[in-house]
Coordinates of N, CA and C and ligand atoms in Angstrom, one line a residue:
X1 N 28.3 6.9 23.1 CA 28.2 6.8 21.6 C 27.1 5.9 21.2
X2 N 26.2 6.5 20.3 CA 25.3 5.8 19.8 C 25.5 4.6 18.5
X3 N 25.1 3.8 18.2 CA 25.4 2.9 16.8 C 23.8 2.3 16.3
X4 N 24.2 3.4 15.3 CA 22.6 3.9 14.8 C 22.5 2.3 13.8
X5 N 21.6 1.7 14.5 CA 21.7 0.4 13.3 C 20.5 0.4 12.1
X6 N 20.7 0.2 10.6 CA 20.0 0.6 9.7 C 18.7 0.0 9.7
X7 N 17.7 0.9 9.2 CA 16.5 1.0 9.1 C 16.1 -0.7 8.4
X8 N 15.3 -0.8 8.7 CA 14.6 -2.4 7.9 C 13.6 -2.3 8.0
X9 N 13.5 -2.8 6.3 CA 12.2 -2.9 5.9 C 11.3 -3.9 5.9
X10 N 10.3 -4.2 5.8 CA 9.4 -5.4 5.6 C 8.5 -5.6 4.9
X11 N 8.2 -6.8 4.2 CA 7.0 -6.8 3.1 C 6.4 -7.8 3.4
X12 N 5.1 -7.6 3.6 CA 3.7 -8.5 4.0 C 4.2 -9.3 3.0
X13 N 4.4 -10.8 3.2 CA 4.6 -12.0 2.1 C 3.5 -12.8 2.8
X14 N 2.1 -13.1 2.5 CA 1.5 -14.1 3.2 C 0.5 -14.2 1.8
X15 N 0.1 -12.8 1.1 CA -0.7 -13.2 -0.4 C -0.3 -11.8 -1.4
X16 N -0.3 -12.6 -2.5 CA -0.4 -11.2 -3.5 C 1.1 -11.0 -4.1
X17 N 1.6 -9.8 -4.2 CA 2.5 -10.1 -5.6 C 3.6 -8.7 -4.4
X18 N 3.8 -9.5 -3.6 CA 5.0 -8.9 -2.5 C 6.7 -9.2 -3.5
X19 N 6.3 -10.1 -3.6 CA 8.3 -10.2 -4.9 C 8.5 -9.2 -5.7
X20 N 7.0 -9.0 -5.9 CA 7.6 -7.7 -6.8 C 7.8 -6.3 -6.3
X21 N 7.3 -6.0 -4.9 CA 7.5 -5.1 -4.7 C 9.1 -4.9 -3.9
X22 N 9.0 -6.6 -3.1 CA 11.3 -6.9 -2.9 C 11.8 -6.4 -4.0
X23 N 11.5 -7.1 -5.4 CA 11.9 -6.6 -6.9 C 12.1 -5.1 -7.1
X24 N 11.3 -4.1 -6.7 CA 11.5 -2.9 -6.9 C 12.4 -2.1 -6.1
X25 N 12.6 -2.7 -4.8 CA 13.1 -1.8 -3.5 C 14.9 -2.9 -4.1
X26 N 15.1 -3.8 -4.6 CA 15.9 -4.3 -4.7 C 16.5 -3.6 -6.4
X27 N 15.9 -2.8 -7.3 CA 16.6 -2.0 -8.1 C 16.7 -1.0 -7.6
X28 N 16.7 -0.5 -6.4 CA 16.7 0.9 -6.1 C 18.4 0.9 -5.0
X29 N 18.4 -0.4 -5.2 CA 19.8 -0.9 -4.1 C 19.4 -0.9 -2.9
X30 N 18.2 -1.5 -2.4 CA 17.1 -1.3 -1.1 C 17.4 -2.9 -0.5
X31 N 18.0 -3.5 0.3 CA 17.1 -4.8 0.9 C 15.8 -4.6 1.9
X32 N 15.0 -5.9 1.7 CA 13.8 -6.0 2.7 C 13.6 -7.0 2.7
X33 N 12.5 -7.3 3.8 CA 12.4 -8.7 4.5 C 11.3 -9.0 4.3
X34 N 11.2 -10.6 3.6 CA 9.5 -10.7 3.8 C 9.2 -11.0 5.2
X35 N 7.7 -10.8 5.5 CA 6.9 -10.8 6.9 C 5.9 -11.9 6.9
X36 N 6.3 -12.6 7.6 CA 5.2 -13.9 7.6 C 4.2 -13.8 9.1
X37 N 5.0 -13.8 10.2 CA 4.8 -13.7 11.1 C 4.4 -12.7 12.2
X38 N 4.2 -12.7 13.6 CA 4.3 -11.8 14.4 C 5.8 -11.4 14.6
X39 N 6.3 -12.5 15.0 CA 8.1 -12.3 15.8 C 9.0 -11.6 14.3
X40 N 8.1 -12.2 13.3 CA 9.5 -10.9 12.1 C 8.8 -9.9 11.8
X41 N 7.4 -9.3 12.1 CA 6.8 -7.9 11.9 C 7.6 -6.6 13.2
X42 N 8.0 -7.8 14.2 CA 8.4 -6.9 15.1 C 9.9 -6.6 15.0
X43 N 10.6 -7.4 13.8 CA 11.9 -7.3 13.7 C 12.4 -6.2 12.8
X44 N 10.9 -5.4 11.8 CA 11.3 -4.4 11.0 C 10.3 -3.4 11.4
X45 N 11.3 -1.7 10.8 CA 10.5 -0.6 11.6 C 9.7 0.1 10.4
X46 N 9.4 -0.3 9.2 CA 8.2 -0.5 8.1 C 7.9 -1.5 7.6
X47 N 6.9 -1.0 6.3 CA 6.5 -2.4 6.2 C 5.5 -2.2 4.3
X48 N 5.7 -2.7 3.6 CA 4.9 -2.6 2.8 C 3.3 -3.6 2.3
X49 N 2.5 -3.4 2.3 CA 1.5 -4.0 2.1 C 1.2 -3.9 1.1
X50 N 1.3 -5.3 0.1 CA 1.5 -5.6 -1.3 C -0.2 -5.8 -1.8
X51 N -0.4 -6.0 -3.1 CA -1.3 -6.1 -4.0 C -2.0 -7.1 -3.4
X52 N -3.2 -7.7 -4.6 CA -3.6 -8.8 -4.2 C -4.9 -9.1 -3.8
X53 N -5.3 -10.0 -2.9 CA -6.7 -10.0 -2.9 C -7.1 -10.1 -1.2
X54 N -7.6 -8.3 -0.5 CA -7.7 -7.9 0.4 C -9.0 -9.2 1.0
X55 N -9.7 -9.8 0.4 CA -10.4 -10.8 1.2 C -9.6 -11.7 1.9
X56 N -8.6 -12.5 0.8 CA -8.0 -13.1 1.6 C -6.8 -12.8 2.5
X57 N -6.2 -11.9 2.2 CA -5.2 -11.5 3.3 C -5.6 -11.5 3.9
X58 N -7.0 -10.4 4.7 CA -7.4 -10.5 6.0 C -8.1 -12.0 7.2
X59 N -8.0 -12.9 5.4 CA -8.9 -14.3 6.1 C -7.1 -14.9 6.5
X60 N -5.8 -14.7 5.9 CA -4.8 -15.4 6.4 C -4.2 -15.3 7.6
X61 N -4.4 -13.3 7.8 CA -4.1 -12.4 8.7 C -4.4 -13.4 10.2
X62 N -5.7 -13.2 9.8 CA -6.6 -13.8 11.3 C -6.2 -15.7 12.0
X63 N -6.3 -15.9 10.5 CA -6.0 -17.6 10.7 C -4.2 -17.7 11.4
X64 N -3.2 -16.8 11.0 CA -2.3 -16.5 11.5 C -1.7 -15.9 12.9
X65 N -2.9 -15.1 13.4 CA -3.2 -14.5 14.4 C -2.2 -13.4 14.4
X66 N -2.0 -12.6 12.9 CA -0.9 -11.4 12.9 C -1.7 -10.2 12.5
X67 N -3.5 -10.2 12.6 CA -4.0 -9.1 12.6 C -4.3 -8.1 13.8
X68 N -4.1 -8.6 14.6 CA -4.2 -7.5 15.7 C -2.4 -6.6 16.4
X69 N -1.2 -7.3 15.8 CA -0.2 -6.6 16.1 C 0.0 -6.1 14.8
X70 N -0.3 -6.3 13.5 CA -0.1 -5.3 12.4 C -1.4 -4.1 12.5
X71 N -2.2 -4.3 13.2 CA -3.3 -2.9 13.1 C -2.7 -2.3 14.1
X72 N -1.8 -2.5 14.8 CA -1.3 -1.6 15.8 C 0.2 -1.1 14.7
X73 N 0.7 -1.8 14.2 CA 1.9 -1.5 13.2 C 1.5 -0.2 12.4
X74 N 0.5 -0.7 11.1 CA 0.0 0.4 10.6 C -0.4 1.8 11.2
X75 N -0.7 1.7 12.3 CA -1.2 2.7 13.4 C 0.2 3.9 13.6
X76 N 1.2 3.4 13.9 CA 2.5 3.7 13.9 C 3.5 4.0 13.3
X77 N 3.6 3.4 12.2 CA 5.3 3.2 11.4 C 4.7 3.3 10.0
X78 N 5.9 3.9 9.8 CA 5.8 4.2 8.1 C 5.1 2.6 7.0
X79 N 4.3 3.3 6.2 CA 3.7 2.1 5.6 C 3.6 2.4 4.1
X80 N 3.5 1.6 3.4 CA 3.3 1.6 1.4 C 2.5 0.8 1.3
X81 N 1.4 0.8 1.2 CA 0.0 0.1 0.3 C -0.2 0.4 -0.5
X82 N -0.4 -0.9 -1.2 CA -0.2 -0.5 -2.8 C -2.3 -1.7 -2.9
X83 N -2.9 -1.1 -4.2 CA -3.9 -1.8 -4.4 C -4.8 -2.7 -3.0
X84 N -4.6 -3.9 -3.2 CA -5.5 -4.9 -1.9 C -5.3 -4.0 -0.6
X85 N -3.7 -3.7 -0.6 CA -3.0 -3.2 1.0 C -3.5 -2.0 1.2
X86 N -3.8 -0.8 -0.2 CA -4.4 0.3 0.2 C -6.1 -0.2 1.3
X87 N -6.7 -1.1 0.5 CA -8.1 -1.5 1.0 C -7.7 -1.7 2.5
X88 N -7.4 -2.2 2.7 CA -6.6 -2.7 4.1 C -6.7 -1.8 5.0
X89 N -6.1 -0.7 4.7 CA -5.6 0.0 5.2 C -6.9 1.2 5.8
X90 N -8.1 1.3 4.5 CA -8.8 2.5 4.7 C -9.8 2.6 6.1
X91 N -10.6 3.8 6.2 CA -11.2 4.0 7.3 C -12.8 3.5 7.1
X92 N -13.0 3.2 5.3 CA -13.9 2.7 5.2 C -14.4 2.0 4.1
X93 N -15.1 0.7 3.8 CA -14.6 -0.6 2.4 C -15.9 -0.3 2.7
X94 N -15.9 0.0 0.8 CA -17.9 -0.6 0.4 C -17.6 -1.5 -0.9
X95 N -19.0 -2.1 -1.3 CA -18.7 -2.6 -2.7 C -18.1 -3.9 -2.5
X96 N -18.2 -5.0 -1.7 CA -19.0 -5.0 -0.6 C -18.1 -4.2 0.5
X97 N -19.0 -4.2 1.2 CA -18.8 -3.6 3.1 C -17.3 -4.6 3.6
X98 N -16.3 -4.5 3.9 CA -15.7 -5.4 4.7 C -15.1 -4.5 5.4
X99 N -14.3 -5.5 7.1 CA -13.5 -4.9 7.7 C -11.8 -4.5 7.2
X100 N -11.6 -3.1 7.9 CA -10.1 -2.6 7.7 C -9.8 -2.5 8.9
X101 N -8.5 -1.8 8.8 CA -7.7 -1.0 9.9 C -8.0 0.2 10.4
X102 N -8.2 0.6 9.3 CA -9.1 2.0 9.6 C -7.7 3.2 10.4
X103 N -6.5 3.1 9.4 CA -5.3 3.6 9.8 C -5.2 4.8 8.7
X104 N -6.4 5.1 7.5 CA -5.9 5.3 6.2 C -7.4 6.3 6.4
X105 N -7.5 7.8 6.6 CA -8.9 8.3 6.9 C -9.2 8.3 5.2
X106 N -9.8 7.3 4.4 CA -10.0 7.4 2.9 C -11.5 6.6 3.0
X107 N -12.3 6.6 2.1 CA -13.5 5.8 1.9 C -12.9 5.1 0.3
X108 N -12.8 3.5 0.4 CA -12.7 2.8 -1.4 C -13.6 2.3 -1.3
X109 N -13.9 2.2 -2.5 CA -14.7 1.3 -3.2 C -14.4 -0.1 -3.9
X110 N -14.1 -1.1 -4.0 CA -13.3 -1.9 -4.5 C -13.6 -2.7 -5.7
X111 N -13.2 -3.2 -6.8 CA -13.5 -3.6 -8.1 C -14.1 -2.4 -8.5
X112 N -13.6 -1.4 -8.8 CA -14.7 -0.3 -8.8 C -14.8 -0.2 -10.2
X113 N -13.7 -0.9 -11.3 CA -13.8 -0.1 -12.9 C -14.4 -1.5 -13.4
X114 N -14.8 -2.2 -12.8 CA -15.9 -3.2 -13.9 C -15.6 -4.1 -14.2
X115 N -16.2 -4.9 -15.2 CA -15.7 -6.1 -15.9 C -14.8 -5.9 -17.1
X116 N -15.4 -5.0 -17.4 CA -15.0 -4.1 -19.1 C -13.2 -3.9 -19.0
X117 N -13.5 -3.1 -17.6 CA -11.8 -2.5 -17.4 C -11.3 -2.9 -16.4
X118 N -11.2 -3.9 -16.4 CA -10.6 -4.9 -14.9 C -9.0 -4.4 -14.4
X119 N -8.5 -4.6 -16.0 CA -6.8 -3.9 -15.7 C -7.1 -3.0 -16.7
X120 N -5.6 -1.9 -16.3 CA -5.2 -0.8 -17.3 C -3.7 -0.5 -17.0
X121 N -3.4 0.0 -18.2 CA -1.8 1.1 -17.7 C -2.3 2.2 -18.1
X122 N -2.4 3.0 -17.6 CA -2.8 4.7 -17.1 C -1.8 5.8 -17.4
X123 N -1.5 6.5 -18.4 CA -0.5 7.8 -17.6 C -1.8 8.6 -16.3
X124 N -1.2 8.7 -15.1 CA -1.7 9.5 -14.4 C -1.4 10.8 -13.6
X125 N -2.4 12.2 -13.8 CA -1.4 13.0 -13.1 C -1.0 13.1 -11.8
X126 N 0.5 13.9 -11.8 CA 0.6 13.4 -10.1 C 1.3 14.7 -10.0
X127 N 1.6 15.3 -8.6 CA 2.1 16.1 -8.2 C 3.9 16.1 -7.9
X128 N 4.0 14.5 -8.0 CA 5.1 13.9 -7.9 C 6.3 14.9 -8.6
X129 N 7.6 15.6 -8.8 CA 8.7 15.9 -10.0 C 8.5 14.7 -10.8
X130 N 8.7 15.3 -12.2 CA 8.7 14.6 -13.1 C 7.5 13.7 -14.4
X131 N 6.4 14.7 -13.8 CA 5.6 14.7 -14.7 C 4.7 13.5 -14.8
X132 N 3.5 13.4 -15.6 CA 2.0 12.0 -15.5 C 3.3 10.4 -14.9
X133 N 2.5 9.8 -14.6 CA 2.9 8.6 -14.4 C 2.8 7.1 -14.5
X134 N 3.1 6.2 -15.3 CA 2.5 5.5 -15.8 C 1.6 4.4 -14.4
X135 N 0.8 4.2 -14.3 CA 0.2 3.5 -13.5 C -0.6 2.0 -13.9
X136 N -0.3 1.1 -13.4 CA -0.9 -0.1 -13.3 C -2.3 -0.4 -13.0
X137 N -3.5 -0.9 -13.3 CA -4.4 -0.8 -12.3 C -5.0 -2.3 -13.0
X138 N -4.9 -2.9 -11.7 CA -5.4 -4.6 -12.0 C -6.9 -4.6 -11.0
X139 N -7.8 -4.8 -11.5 CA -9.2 -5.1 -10.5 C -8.9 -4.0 -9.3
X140 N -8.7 -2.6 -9.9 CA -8.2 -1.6 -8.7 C -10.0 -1.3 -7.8
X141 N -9.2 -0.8 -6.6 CA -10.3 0.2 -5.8 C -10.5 1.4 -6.7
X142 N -11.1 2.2 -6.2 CA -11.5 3.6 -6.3 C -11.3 4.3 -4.8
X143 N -10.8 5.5 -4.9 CA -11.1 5.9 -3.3 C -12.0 6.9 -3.5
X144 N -13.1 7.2 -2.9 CA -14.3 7.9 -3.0 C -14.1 9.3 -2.3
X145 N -13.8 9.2 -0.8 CA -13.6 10.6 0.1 C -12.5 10.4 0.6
X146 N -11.9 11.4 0.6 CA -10.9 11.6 1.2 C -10.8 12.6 2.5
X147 N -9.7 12.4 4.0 CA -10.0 13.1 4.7 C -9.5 14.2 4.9
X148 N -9.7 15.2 5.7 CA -9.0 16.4 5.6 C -7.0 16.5 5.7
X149 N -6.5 15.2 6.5 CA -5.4 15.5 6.6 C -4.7 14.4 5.7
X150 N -5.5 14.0 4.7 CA -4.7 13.2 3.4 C -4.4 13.9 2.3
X151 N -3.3 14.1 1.9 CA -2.6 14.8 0.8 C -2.9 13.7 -0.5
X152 N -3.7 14.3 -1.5 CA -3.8 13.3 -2.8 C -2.2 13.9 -3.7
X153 N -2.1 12.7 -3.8 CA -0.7 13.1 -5.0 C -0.4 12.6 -6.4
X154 N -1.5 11.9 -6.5 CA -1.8 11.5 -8.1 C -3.5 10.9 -8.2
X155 N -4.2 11.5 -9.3 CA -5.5 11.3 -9.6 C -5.6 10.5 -11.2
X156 N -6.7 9.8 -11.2 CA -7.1 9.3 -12.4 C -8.4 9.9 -12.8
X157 N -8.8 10.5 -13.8 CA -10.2 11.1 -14.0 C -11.0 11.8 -12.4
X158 N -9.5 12.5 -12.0 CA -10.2 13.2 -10.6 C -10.3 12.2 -9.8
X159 N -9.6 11.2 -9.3 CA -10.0 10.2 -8.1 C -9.0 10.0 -7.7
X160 N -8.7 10.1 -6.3 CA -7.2 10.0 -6.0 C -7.0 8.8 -6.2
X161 N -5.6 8.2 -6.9 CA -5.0 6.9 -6.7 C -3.4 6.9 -6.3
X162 N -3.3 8.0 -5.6 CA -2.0 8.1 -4.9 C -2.4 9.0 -3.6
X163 N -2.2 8.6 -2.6 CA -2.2 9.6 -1.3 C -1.6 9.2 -0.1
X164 N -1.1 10.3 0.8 CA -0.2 10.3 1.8 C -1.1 10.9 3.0
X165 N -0.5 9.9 4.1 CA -1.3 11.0 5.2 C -0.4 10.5 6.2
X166 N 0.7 11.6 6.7 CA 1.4 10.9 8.0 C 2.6 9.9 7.2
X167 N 2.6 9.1 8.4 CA 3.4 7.9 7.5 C 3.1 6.7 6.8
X168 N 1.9 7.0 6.0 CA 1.1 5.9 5.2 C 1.5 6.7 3.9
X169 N 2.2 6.0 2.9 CA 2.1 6.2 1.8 C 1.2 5.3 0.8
X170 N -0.6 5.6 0.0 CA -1.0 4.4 -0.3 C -1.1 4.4 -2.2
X171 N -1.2 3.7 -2.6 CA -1.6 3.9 -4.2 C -2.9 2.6 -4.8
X172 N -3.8 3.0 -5.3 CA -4.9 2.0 -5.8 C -4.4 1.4 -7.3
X173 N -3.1 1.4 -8.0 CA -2.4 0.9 -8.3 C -1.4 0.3 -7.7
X174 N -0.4 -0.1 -8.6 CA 0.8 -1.1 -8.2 C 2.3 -0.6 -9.0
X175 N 2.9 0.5 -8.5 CA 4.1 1.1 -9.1 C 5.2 -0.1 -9.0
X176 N 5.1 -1.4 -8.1 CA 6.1 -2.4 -8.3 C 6.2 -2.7 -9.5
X177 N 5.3 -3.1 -10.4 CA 5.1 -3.7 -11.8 C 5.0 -2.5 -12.9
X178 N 5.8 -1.2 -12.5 CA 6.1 0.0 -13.6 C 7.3 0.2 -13.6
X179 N 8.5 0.5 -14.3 CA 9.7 1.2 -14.3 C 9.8 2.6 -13.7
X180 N 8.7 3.2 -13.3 CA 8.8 4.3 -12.6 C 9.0 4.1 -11.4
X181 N 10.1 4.5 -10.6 CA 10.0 4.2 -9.1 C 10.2 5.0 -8.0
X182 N 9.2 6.2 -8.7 CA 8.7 7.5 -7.7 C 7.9 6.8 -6.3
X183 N 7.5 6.5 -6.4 CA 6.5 5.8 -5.6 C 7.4 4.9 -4.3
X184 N 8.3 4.3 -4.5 CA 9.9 3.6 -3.7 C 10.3 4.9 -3.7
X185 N 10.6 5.6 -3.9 CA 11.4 6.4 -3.6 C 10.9 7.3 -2.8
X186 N 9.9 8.0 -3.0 CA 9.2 8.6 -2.0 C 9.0 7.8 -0.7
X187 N 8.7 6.7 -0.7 CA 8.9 5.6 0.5 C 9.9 6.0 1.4
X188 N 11.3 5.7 0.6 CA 12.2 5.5 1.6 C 12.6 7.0 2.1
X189 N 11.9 7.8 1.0 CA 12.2 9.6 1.5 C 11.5 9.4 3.1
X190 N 10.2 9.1 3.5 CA 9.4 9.2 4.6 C 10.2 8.3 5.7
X191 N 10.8 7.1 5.2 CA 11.3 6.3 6.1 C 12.7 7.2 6.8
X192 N 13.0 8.1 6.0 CA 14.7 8.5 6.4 C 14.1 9.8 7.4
X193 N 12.7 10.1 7.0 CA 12.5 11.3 7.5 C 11.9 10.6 9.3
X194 N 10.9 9.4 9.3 CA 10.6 9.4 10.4 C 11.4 8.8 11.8
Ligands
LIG201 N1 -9.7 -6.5 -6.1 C1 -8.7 -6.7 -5.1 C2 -9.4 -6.6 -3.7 O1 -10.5 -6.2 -3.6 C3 -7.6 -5.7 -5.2 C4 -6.8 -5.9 -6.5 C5 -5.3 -5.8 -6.4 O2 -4.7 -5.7 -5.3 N2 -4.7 -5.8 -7.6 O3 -8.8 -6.8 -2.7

């Protein structure tokens, strides 16, 4: 007899606005764990990569020494990057140039809407059930190219700011900080599926 023990989640807690994405998985009747470490990244079988500011995550990452077993993580297991975590994630960061994971085949561009339009709330269209969706965008990326086996699932003026490829779910907004919780929910759809 097998004793299937339930799925667990994890949320990069080291920078950025991770409470609120516990906050969102926790109205959905979801628990999750924040992830500080190596020994508790290995204790959950996803993982969300929260907002925030992709410079310094990667400068904590390193100083921590939890960037080389999460680039093998993302590589693997179902993931939600949301904003910073999408950058993170892509195959290639301009605006400036920095290193990723390169788990995410997308080209961003990052700060990409200016000074003028640093934040917005967006209706955006999405392929999602249930019609445009309100989107957050704080000092967002832009994703420029996308690769052949990335599904875009919500665009802003034609630019993807929602897309799936495999088990990376990513968004260049932040659906934690919207009442809409397509974006969680589609999550835990991929998590039950892999
Ligand atoms: N501007 C941030 C970066 O470049 C991302 C902003 C965000 O996560 N809200 O990492």
């Amino acid at each position: 007899m097998t004793t299937e023990r339930p799925s667990r989640i994890g949320v990069l807690a080291i920078q950025g606005d991770y409470a609120a994405h516990a906050a969102a998985f926790a109205r959905l009747g979801v628990a999750t764990e924040p992830v500080k470490t190596v020994s508790e990244l290995a204790q959950v079988d996803s993982l969300v990569l929260p907002g925030g500011e992709s410079t310094a995550m990667l400068r904590l990452l390193r100083r921590d020494g939890l960037d080389a077993a999460l680039r093998e993580f993302v590589h693997a297991r179902p993931v939600l990057a949301t904003c910073a975590g999408c950058i993170l994630l892509a195959r290639e960061v301009c605006h400036p140039h920095q290193e990723s994971f390169a788990a995410l085949d997308i080209s961003i561009e990052r700060n990409a809407y200016g000074r003028q339009n640093e934040s917005a709330i967006v209706p955006v269209e999405t392929t999602l059930p249930g019609g445009p969706m309100e989107a957050v965008f704080i000092r967002a990326p832009r994703i420029l190219k996308t690769g052949p086996s990335v599904k875009t699932l919500a665009t802003r003026d034609g630019f993807p700011v929602l897309v799936r490829e495999g088990k990376i779910l990513a968004a260049t907004f932040h659906p934690e900080l919207s009442d809409d919780q397509r974006v969680h929910e589609l999550f835990l759809e991929m998590i039950r599926e892999s």
